[in-house]
PDB file of C-alpha atoms in Angstrom:
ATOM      1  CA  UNK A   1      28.502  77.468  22.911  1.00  0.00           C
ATOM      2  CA  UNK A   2      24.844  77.427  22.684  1.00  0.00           C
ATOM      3  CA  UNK A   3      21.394  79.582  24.605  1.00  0.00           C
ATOM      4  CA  UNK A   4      19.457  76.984  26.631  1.00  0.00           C
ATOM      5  CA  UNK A   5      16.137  76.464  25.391  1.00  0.00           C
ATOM      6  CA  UNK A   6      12.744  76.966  27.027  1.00  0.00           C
ATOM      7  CA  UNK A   7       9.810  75.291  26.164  1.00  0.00           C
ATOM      8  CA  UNK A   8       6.000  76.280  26.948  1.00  0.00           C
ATOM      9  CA  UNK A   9       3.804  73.469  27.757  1.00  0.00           C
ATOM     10  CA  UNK A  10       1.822  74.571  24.455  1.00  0.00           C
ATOM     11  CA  UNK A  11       1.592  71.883  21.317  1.00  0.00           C
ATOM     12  CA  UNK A  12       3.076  73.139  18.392  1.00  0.00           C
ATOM     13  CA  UNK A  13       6.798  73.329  16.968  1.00  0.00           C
ATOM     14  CA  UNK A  14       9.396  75.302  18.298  1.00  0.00           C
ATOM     15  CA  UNK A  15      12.286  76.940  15.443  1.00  0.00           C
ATOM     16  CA  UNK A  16      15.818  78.205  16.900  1.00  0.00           C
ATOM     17  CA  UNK A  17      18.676  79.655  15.230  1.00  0.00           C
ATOM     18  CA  UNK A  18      21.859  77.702  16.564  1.00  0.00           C
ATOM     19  CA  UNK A  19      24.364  79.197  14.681  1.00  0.00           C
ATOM     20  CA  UNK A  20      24.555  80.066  11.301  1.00  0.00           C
ATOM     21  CA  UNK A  21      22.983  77.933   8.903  1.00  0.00           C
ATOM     22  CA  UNK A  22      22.532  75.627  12.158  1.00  0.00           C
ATOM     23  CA  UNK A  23      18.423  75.196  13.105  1.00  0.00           C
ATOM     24  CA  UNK A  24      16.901  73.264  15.731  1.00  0.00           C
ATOM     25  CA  UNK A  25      13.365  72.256  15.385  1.00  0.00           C
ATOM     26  CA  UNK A  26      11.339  70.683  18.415  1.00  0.00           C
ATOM     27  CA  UNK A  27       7.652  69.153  18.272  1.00  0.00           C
ATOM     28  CA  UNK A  28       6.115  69.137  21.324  1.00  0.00           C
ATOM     29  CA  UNK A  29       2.250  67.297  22.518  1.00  0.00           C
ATOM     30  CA  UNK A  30       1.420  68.220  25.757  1.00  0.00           C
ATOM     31  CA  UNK A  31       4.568  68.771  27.274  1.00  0.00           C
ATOM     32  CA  UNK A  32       6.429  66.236  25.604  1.00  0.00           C
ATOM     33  CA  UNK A  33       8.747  66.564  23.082  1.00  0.00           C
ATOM     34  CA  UNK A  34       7.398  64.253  20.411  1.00  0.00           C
ATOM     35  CA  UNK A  35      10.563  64.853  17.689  1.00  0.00           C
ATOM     36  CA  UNK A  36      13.732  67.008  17.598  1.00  0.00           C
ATOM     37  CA  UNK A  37      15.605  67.954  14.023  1.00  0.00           C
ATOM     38  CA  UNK A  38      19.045  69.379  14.139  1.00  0.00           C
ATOM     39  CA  UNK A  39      19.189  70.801  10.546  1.00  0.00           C
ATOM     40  CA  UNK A  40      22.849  71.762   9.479  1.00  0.00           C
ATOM     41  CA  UNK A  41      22.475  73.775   6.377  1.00  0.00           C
ATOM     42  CA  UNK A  42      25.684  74.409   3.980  1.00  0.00           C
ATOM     43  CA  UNK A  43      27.984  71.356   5.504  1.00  0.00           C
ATOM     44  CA  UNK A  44      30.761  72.651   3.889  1.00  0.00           C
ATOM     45  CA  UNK A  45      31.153  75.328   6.463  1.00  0.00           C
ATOM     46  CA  UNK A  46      29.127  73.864   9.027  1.00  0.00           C
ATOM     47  CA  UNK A  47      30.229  70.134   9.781  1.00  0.00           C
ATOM     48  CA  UNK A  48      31.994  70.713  12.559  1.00  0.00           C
ATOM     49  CA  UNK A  49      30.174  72.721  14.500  1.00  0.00           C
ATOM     50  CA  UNK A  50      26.844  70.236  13.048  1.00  0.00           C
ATOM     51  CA  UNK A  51      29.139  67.148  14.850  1.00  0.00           C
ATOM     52  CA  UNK A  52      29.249  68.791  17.947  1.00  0.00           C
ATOM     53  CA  UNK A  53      26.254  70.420  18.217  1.00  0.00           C
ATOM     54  CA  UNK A  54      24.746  66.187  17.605  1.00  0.00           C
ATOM     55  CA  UNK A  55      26.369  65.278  20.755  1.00  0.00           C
ATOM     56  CA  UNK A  56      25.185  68.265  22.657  1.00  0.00           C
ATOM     57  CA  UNK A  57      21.284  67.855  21.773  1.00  0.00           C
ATOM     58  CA  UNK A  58      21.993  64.027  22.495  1.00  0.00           C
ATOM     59  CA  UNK A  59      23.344  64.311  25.806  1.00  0.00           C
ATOM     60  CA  UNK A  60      20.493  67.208  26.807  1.00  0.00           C
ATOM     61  CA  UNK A  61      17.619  64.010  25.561  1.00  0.00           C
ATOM     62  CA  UNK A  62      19.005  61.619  27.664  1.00  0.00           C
ATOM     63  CA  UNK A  63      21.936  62.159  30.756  1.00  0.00           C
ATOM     64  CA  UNK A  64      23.116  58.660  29.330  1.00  0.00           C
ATOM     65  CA  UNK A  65      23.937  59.033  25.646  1.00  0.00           C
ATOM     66  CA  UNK A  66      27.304  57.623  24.391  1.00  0.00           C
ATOM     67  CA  UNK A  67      28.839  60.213  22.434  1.00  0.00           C
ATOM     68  CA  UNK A  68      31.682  57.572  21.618  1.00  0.00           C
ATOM     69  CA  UNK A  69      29.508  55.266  19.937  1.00  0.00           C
ATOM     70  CA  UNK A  70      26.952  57.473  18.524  1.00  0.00           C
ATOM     71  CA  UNK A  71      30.193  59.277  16.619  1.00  0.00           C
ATOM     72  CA  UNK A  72      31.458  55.589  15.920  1.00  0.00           C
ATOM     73  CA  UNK A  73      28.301  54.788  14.032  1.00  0.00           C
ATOM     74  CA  UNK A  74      28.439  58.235  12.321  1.00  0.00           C
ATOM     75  CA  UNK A  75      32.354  57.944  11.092  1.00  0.00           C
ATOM     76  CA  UNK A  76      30.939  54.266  10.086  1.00  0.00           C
ATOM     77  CA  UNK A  77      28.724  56.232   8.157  1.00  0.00           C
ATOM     78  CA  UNK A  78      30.894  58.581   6.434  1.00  0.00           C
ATOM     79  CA  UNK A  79      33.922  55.577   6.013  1.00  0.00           C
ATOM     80  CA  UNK A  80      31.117  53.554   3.907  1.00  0.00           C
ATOM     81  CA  UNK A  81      30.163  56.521   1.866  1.00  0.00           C
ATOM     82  CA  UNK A  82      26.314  56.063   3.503  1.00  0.00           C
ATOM     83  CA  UNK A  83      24.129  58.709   3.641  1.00  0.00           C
ATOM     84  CA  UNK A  84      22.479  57.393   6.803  1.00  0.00           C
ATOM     85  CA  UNK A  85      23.457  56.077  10.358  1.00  0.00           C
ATOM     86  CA  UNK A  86      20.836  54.936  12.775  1.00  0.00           C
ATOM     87  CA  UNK A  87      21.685  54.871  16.458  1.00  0.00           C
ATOM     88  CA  UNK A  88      19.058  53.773  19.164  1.00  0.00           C
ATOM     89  CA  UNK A  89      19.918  53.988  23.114  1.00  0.00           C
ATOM     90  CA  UNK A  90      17.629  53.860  25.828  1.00  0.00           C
ATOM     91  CA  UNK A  91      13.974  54.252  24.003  1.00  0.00           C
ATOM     92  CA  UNK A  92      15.514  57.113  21.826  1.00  0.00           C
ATOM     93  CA  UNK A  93      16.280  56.841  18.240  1.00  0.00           C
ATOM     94  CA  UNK A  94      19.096  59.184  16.374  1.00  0.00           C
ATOM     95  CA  UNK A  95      18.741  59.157  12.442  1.00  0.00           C
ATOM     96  CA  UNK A  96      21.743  60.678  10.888  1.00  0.00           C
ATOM     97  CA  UNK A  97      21.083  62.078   7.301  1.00  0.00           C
ATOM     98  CA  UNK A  98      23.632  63.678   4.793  1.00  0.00           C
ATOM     99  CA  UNK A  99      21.070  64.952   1.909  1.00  0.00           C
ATOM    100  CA  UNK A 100      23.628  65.604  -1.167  1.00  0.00           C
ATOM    101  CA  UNK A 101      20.596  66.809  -3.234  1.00  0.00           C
ATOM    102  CA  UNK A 102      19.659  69.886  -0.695  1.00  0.00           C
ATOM    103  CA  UNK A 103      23.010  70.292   0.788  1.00  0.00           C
ATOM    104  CA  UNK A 104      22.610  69.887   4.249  1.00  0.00           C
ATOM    105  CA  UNK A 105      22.937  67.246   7.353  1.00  0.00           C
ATOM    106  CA  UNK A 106      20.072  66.508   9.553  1.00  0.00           C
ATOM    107  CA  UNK A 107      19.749  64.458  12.591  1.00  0.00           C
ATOM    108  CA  UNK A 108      16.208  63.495  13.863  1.00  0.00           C
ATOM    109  CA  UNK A 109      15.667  62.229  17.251  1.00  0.00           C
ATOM    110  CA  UNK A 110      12.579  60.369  18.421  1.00  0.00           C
ATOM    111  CA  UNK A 111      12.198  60.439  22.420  1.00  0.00           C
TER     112      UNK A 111
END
């Protein structure tokens, strides 16, 4: 579905075009990725490829990730008419964000 990615072992932040309306941003220090942003612009056409594309950034962080739950705590999310679902597994943290106000979903992950 998606290019892999390559990273430089420069500082800085790294923009990529997913799909349309779909960007990925990455923060790197010294060859480590510091942050990660999944920002899914125009939900109304994008949601489902936005949903997917959160469980394929997840399981490329860490070889572990439960989809199952992580899409639990989102549908959790969306059932309670929430704006935000926080999921944490194995040191990482997944912040789930629907921003009404700008139109557009973002998930942040924190290695």
């Amino acid at each position: 579905m998606y290019r892999s990615i390559k990273l430089n072992d420069k500082r800085g932040q790294y923009n990529f075009s997913l799909a349309p309306y779909i960007n990925l941003t990455v923060a790197t220090t010294d060859s480590q990725v510091k942050n990660i942003n999944l920002i899914c612009n125009r939900p109304e056409q994008t949601l489902e490829k936005c949903i997917r594309s959160t469980a394929w950034i997840g399981s490329a962080v860490d070889s572990k990730f439960n989809q199952v739950k992580f899409m639990s705590v989102v549908n959790n999310m969306f059932d309670n008419r929430k704006t935000t679902a926080r999921y944490q597994q194995n040191g990482v943290s997944y912040l789930f964000k629907v921003d009404k106000v700008s139109q557009r979903i973002v998930l942040e992950i924190r290695p």
